[in-house]
Short mmCIF file of C-alpha atoms in Angstrom, two decimals:
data_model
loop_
_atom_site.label_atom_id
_atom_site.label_comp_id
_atom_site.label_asym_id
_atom_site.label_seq_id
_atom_site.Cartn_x
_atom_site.Cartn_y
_atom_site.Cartn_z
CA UNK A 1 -2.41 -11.98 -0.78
CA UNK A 2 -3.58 -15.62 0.26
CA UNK A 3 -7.07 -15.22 2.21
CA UNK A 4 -7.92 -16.28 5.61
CA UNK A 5 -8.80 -20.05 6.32
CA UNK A 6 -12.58 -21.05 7.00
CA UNK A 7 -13.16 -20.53 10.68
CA UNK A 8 -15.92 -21.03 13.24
CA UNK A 9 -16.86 -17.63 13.40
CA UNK A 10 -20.56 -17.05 12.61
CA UNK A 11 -22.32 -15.16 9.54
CA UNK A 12 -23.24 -11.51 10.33
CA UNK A 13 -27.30 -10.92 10.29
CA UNK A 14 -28.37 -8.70 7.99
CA UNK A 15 -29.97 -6.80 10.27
CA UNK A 16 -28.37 -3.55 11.70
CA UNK A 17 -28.00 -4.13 15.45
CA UNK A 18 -29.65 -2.03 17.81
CA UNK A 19 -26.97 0.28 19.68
CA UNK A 20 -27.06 2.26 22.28
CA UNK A 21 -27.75 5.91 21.79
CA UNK A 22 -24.25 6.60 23.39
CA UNK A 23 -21.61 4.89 22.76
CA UNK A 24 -18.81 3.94 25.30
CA UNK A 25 -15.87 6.38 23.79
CA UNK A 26 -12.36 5.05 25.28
CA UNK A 27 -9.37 6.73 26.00
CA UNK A 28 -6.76 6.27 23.20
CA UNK A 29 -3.44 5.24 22.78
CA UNK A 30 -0.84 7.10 20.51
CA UNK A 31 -3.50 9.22 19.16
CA UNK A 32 -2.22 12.48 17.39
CA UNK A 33 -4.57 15.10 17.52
CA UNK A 34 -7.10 15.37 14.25
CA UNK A 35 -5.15 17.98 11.52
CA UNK A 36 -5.02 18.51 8.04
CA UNK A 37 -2.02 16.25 7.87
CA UNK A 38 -3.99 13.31 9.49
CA UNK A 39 -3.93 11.14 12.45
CA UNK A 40 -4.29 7.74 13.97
CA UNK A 41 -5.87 6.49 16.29
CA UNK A 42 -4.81 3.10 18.01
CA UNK A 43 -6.88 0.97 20.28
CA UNK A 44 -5.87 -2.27 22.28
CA UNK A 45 -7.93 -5.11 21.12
CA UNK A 46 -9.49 -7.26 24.74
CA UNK A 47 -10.74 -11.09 24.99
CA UNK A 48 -14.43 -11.09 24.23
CA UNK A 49 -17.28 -13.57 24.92
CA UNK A 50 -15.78 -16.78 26.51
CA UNK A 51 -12.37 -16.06 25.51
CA UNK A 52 -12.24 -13.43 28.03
CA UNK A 53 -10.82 -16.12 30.67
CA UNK A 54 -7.94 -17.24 30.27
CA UNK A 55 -6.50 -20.44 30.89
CA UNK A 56 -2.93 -19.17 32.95
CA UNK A 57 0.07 -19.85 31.83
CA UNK A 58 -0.77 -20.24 28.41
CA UNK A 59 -0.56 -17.56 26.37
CA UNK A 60 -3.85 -16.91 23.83
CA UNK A 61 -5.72 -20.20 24.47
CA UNK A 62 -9.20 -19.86 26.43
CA UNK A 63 -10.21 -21.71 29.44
CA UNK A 64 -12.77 -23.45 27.07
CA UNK A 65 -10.80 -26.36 25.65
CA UNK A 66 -11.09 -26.29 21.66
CA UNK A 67 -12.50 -22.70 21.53
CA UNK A 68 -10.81 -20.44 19.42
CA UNK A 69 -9.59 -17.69 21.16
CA UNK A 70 -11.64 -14.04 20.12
CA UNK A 71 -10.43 -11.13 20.59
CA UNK A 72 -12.05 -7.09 19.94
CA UNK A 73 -13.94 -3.96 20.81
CA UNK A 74 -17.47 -3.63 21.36
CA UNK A 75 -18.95 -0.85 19.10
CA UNK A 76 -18.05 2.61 20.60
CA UNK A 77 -17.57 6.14 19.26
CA UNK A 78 -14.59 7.56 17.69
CA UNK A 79 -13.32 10.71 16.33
CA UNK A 80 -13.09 10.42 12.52
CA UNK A 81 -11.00 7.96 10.41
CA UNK A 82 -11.43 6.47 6.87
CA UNK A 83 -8.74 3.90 7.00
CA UNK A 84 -8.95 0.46 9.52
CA UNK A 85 -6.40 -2.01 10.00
CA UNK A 86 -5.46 -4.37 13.09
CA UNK A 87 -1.60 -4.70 13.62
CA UNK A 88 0.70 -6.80 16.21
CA UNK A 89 3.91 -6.76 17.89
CA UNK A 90 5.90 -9.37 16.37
CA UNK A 91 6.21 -8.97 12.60
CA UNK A 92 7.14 -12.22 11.90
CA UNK A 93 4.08 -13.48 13.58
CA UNK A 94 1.15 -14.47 11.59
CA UNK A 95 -2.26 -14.07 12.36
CA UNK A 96 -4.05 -17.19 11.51
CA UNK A 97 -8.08 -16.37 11.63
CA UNK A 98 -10.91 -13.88 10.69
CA UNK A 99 -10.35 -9.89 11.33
CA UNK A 100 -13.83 -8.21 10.59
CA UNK A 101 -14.87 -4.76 11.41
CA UNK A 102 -18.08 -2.55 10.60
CA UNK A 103 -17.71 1.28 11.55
CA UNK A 104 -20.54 3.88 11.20
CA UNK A 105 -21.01 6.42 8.33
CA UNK A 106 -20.53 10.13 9.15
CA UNK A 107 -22.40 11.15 5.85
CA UNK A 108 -25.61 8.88 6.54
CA UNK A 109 -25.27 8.20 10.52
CA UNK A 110 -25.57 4.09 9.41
CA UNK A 111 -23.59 1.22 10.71
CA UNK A 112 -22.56 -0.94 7.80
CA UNK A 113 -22.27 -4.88 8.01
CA UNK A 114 -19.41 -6.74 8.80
CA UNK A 115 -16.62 -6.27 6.34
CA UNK A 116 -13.41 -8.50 6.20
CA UNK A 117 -9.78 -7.49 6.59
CA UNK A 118 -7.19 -8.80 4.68
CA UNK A 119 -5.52 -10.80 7.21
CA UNK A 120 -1.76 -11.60 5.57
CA UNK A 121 0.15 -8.57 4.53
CA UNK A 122 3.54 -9.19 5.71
CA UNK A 123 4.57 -9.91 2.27
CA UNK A 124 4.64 -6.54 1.87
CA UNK A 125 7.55 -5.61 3.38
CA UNK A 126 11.15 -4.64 3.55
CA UNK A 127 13.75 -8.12 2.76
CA UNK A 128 14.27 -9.64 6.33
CA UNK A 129 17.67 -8.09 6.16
CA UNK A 130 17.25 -4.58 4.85
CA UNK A 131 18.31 -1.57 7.14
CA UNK A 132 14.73 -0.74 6.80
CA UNK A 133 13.96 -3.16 9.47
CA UNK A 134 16.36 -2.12 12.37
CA UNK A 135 15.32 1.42 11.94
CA UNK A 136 12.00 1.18 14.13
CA UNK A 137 9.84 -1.37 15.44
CA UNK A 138 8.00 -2.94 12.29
CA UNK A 139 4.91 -4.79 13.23
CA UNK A 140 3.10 -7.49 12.38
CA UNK A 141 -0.24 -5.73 10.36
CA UNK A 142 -3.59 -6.73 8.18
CA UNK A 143 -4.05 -5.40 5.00
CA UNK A 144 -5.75 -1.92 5.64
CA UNK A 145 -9.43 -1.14 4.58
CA UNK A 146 -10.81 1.65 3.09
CA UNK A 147 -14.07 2.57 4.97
CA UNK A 148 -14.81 6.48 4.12
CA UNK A 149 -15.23 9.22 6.37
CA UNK A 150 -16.44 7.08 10.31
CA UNK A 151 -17.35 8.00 13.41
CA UNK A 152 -17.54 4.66 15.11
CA UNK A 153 -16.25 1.13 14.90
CA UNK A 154 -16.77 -2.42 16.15
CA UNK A 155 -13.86 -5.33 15.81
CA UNK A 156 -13.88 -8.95 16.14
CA UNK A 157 -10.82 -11.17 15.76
CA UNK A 158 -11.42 -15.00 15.63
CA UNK A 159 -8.53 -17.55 15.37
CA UNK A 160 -9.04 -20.48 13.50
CA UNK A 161 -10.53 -23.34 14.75
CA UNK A 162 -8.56 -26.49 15.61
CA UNK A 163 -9.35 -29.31 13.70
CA UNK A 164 -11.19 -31.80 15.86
CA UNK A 165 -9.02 -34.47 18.17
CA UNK A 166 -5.82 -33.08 16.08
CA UNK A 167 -4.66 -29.85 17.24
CA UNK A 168 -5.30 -26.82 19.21
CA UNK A 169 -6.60 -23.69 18.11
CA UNK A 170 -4.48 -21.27 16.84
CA UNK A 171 -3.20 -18.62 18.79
CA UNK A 172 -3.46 -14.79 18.05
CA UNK A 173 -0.69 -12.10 17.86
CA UNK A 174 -0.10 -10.25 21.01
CA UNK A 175 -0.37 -6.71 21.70
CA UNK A 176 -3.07 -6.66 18.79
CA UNK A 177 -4.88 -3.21 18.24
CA UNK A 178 -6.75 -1.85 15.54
CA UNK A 179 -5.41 1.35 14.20
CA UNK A 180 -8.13 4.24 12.52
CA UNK A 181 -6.48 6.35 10.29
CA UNK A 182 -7.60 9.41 9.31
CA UNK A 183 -6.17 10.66 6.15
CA UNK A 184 -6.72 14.74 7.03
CA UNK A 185 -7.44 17.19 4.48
CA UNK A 186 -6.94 17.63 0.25
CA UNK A 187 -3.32 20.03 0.10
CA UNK A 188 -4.92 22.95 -1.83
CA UNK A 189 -3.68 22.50 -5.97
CA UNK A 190 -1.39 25.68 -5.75
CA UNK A 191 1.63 26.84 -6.80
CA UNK A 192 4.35 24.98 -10.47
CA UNK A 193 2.02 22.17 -12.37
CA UNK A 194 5.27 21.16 -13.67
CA UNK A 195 5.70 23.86 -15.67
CA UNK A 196 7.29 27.00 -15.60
CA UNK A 197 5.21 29.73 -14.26
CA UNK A 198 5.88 33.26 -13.18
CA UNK A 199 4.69 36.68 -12.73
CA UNK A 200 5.71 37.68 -16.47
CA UNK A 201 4.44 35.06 -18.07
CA UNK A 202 7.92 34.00 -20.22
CA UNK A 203 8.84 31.03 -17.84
CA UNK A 204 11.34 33.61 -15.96
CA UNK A 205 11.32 34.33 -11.95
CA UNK A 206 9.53 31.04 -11.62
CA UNK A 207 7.49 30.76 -8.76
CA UNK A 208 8.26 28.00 -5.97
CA UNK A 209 5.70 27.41 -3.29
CA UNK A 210 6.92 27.32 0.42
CA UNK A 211 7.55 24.21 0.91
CA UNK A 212 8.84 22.21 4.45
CA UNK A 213 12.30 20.89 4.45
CA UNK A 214 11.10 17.14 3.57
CA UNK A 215 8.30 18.40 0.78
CA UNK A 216 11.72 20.22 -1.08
CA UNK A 217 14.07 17.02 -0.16
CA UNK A 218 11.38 15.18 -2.40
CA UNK A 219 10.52 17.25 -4.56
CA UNK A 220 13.84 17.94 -5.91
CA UNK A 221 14.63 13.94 -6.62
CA UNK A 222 11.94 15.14 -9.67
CA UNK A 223 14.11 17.49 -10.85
CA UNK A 224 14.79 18.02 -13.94
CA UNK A 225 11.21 16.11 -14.98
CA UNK A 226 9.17 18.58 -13.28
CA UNK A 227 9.85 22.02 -11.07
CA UNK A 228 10.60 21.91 -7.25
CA UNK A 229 7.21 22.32 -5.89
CA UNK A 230 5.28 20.78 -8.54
CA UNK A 231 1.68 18.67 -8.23
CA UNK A 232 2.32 16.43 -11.21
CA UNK A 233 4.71 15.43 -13.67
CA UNK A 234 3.11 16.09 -17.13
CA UNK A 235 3.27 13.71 -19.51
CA UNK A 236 5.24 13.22 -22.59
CA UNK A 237 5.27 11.56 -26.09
CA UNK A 238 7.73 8.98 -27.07
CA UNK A 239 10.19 11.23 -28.60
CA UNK A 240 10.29 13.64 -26.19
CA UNK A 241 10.47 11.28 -22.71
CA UNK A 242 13.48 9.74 -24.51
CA UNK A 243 14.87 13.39 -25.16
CA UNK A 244 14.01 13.79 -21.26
CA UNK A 245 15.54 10.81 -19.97
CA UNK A 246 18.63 11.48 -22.35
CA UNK A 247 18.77 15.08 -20.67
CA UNK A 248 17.96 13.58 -17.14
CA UNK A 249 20.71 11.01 -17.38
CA UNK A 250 23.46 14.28 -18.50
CA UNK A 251 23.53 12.16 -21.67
CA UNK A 252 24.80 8.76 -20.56
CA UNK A 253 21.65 6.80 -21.51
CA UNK A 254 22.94 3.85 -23.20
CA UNK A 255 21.79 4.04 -26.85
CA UNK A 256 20.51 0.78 -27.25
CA UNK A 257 18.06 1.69 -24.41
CA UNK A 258 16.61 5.34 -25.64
CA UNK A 259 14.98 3.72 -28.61
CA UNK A 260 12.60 1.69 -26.54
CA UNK A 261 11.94 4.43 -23.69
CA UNK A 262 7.60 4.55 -23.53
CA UNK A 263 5.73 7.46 -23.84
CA UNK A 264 5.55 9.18 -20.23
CA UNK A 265 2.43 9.01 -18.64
CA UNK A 266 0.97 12.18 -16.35
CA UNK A 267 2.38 11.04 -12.58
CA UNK A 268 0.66 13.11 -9.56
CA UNK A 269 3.50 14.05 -7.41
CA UNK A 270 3.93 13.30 -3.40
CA UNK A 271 3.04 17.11 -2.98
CA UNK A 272 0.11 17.07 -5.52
CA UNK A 273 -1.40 14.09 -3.54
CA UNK A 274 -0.51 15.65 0.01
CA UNK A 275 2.05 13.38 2.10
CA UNK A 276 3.45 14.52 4.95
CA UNK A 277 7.36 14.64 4.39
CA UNK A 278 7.33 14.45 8.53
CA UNK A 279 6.06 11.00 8.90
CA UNK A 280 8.84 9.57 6.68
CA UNK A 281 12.16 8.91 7.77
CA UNK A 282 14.70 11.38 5.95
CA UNK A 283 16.53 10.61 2.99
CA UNK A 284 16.50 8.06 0.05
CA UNK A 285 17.93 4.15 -0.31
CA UNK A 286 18.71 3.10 -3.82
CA UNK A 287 19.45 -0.03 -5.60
CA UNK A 288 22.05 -0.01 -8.48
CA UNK A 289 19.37 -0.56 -11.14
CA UNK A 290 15.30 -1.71 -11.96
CA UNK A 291 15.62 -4.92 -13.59
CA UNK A 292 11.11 -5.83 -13.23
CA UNK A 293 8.01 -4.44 -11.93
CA UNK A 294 6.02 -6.27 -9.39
CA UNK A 295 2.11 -5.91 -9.82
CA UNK A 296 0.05 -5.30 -6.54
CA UNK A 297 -3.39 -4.80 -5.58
CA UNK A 298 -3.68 -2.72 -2.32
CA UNK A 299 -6.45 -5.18 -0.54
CA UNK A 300 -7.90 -2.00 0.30
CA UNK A 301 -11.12 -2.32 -0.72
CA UNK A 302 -12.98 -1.08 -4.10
CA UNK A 303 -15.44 1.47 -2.25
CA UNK A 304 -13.82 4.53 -2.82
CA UNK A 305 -14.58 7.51 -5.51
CA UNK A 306 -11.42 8.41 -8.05
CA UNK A 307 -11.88 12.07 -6.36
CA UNK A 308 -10.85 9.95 -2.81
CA UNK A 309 -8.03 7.99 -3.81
CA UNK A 310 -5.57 10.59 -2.94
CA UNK A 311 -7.02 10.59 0.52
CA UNK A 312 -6.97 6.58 0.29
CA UNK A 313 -3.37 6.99 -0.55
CA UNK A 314 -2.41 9.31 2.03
CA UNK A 315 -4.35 6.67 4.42
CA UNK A 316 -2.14 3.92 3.20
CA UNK A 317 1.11 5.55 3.53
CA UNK A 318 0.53 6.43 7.04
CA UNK A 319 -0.31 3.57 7.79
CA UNK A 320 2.60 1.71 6.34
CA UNK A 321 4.73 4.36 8.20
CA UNK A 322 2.95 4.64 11.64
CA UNK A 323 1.27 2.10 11.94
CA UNK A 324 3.47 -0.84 9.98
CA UNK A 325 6.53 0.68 11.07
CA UNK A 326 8.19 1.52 7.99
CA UNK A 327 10.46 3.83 6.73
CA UNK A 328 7.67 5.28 4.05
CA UNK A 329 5.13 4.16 1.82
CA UNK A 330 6.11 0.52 0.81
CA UNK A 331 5.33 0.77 -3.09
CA UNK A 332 7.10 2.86 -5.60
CA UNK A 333 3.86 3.99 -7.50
CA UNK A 334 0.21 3.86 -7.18
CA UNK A 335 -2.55 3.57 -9.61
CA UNK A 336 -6.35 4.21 -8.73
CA UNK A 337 -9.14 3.05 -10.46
CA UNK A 338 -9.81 5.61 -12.82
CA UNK A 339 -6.12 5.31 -14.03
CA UNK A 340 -4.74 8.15 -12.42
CA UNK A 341 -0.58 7.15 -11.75
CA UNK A 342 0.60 8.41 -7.94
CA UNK A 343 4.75 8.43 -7.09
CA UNK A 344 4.93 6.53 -3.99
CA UNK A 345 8.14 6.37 -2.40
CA UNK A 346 10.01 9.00 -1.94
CA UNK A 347 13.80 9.39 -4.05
CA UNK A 348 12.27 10.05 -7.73
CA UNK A 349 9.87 9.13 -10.04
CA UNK A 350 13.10 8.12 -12.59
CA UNK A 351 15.20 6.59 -10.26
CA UNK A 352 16.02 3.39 -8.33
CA UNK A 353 13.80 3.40 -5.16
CA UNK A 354 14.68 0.54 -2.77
CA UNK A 355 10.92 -0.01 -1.61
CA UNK A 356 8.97 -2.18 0.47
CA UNK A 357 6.72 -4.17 -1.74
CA UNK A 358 7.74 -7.87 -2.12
CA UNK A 359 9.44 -9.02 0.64
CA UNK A 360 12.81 -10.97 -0.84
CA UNK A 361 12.33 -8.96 -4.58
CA UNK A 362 12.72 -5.57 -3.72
CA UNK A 363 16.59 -4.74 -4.53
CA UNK A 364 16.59 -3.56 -8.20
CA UNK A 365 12.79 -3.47 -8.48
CA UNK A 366 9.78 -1.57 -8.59
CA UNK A 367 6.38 -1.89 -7.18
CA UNK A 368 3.01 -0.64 -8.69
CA UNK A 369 -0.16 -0.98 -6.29
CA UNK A 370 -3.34 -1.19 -7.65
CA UNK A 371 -5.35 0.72 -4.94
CA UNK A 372 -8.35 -1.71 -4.66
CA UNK A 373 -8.91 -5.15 -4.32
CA UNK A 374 -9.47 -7.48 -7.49
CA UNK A 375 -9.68 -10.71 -6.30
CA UNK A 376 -12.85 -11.45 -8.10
CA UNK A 377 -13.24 -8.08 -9.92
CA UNK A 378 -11.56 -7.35 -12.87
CA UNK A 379 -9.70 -4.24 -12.63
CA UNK A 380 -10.81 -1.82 -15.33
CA UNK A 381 -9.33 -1.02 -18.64
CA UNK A 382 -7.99 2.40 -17.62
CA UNK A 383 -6.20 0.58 -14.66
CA UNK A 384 -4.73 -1.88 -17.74
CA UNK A 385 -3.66 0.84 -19.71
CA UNK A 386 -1.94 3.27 -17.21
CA UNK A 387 0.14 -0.22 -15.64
CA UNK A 388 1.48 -0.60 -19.05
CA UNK A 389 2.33 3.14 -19.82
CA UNK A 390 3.73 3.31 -16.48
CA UNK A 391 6.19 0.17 -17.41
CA UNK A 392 6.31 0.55 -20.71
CA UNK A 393 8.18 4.85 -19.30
CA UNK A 394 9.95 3.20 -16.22
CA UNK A 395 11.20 -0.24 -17.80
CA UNK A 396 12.44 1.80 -20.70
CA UNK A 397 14.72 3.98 -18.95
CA UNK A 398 16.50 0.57 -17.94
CA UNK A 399 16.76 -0.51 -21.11
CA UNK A 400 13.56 -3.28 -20.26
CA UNK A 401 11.81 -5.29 -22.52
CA UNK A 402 8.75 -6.22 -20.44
CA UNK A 403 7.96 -9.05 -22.81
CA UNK A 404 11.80 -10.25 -21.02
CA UNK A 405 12.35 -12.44 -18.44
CA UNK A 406 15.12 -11.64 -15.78
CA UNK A 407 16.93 -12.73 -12.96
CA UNK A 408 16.89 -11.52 -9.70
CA UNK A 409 18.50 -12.77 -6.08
CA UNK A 410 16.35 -13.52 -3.44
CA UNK A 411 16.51 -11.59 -0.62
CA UNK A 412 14.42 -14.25 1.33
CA UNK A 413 10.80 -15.42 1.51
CA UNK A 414 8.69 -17.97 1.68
CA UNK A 415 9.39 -19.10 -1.94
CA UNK A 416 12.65 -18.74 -2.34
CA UNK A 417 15.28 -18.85 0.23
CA UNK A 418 18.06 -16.16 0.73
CA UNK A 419 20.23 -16.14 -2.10
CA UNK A 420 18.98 -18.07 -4.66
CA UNK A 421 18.68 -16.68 -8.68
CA UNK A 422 15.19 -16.70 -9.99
CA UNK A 423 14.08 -16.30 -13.05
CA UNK A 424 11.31 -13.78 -13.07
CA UNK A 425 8.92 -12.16 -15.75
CA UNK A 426 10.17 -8.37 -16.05
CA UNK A 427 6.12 -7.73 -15.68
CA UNK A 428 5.76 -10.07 -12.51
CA UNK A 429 2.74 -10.23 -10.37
CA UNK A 430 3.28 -9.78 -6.42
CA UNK A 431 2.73 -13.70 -6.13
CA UNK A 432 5.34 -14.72 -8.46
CA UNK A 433 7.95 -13.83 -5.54
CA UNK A 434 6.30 -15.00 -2.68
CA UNK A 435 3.09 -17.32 -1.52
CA UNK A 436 0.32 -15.21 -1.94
CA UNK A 437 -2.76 -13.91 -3.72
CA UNK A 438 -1.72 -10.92 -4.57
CA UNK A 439 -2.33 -8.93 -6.98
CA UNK A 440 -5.64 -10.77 -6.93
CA UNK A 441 -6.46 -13.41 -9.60
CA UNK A 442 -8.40 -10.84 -11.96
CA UNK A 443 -5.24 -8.51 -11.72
CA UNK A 444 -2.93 -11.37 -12.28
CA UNK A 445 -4.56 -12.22 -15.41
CA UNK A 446 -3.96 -9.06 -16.82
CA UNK A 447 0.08 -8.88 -16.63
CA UNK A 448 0.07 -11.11 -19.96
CA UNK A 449 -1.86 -8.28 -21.92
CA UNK A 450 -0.22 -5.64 -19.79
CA UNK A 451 3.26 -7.32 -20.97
CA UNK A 452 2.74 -6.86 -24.55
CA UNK A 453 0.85 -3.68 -24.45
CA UNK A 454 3.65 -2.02 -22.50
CA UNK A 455 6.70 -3.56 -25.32
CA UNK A 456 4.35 -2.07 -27.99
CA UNK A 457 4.53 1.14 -26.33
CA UNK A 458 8.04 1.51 -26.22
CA UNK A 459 7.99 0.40 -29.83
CA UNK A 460 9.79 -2.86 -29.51
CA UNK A 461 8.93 -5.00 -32.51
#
């Protein structure tokens, strides 16, 4: 994702800043109440420092000529979040400044510095044409931030600078609040693993776990790979995920694609990681086929244990969903830093998710987010390894090469305009389809190993 611009905004001291002992604690806006499905909390940002007048009649410039306008929240108490991101009205408007934040730890009672946001994610979207978009309002968002477990926050918002005698400063979003999003609790590990189970022990009477109407509706798109109402999707050797796929497909896998079908790797399930099937909107949107995999990092930050990242997960899809406006988690798969592979979207682990990853590239696509941010670290070799096995499964049941190149039709972007054919790597990073840094340049560098790595896997010569 490209990174802010340089503006005037000034360097954080290192220093903690004294705070009061109690902190102002506002009322708030579209708050659901704290449960072990999660809430968030949403707070109007307000002019600060000399910003705070106005000049009238012109919307988001300050009565100080040249001053970039500043926008934010004083440091106040909040009930608990792990997950901070500022979002806008207009989703076609981009915010054009600085977005920091620094929130207070509930495990050590410390503020932390000031951290920056991610300020362009609106790459990461729905095409600018997809029924996604005219189901809700979708707003204009940051990247989102992974803070662990908070108490209380403080936001500043800084548009860039004008350059001098040239041009005004640039104006913010309106309706800009900053959304804390708490991920609720771990969904207890009970009930099918993927396997058979019941009371006799002989894979007979198997036991299904009650379920809601949306956990089953999801669930069963896994079906045959895994039982309704399993956590994961075990994994499988070469020979037998093309005997699965075979099986899945009632036999019409072309044969020139089972051949080169990866190994598949072990794939924690919606339910194992704990969405809520009630935040998404009902039902599934498919393309006709996968024809590449985008590469993503989720800008997300890197602070976060391998034991969190389901929490950071659940985090991130409500926040696509409630607070982004989308119809469910944007990417079709997730991989944390230990390795560990996550379905996203809902509609199947095997199938052809229409997602919400790379705005103009997402018909007859997939997208894998990195959760982290690897702009200038290097994601680790597990990461590596699970992208390719990931690919190497899902590419293969397309009859892929990921060593390939392919052609897809722009949807529209700020690369390529509605329409056009572009040639595109089958293993593409986010910023081969549109203007941005994503998936970070240590990521990016990757994809050429990744490539080759996943081909070998499906035992292409």
């Amino acid at each position: 994702m490209r990174g802010f611009l340089a503006s005037s905004i000034g360097v954080a001291t290192a220093a903690v800043l004294a705070l009061p002992l109690a902190l102002p604690t506002p009322a708030l806006a579209e708050t659901a109440p704290v449960t072990p499905a999660g809430s968030t909390q949403s707070l109007p940002l307000v002019p600060l420092g000399p910003s705070a007048t106005r000049t009238p009649g012109v919307p988001g410039m300050s009565a100080s000529a040249g001053r970039a306008e500043t926008q934010g929240l004083t440091a106040r108490e909040v009930k608990t979040f792990s997950m901070v991101g500022v979002v806008w009205d207009d989703a076609t408007t981009e915010l054009h400044g600085r977005v920091q934040v620094r929130t207070r730890s509930t495990r050590t009672a410390t503020w932390t510095d000031w951290q920056d946001v991610e300020t362009h994610n609106g790459e990461h979207a729905a095409d600018p044409d997809a029924a996604e978009r005219g189901s809700r309002q979708i707003r204009g968002a940051t990247a989102p931030l992974w803070v662990g477990e908070s108490d209380a926050v403080e936001v500043r918002v800084q548009a860039e600078s004008g350059a001098p005698a040239t041009r005004a400063p640039s104006r913010l979003p309106t309706g800009m609040r900053i959304e804390l999003v708490d991920p609720g609790a771990d969904t207890p590990t009970t009930g099918s693993d993927g396997k058979n189970t019941g009371s006799d022990g002989d894979g007979k009477g198997e036991v299904v776990p009650a379920m809601s109407m949306g956990t089953a509706e999801s669930s069963a798109a896994n079906v045959p790979h895994a039982s309704l109402g399993a956590n994961e999707i075990t994994a499988l050797d070469k020979a037998d995920s093309t005997a699965d796929a075979v099986f899945a497909s009632d036999g019409e896998l072309t044969a020139a694609a089972a051949p080169y079908i990866g190994p598949r790797p072990r794939i924690v399930t919606r339910k194992g990681w704990g969405a809520d099937e009630g935040l998404r909107e009902p039902g599934f949107v498919y393309t006709s086929t996968v024809k590449a995999a985008f590469v993503h990092h989720s800008a997300s930050g890197n602070n976060y244990a391998c034991k969190d990242a389901p929490a950071v997960l659940r985090s991130l899809y409500r926040y696509h969903v409630v607070s982004n406006g989308w119809r469910d988690l944007g990417y079709n798969f997730a991989v944390d830093k230990c390795g560990t592979v996550y379905e996203g979207r809902a509609g199947g682990v095997a199938k052809a998710v229409l997602g919400a990853h790379t705005m103009g590239f997402n018909t007859n696509s997939m997208g894998v987010a990195v959760l982290g941010t690897f702009t200038s670290t290097a994601p680790p070799a597990a990461v590596v390894d699970s992208v390719a096995r990931l690919t190497a499964w899902k590419l293969g049941l397309f009859g892929r090469d990921p060593r390939a190149k392919t052609t897809l039709t722009s949807g529209g972007g700020n690369l390529y305009p509605k329409g056009r054919n572009v040639s595109m790597n089958v293993i593409a990073g986010h910023r081969d389809g549109f203007a941005t840094q994503c998936p970070g340049t240590k990521l990016y560098g990757k994809l050429p190993t990744t490539r080759t790595a996943s081909a070998k896997l499906q035992g292409r010569p």
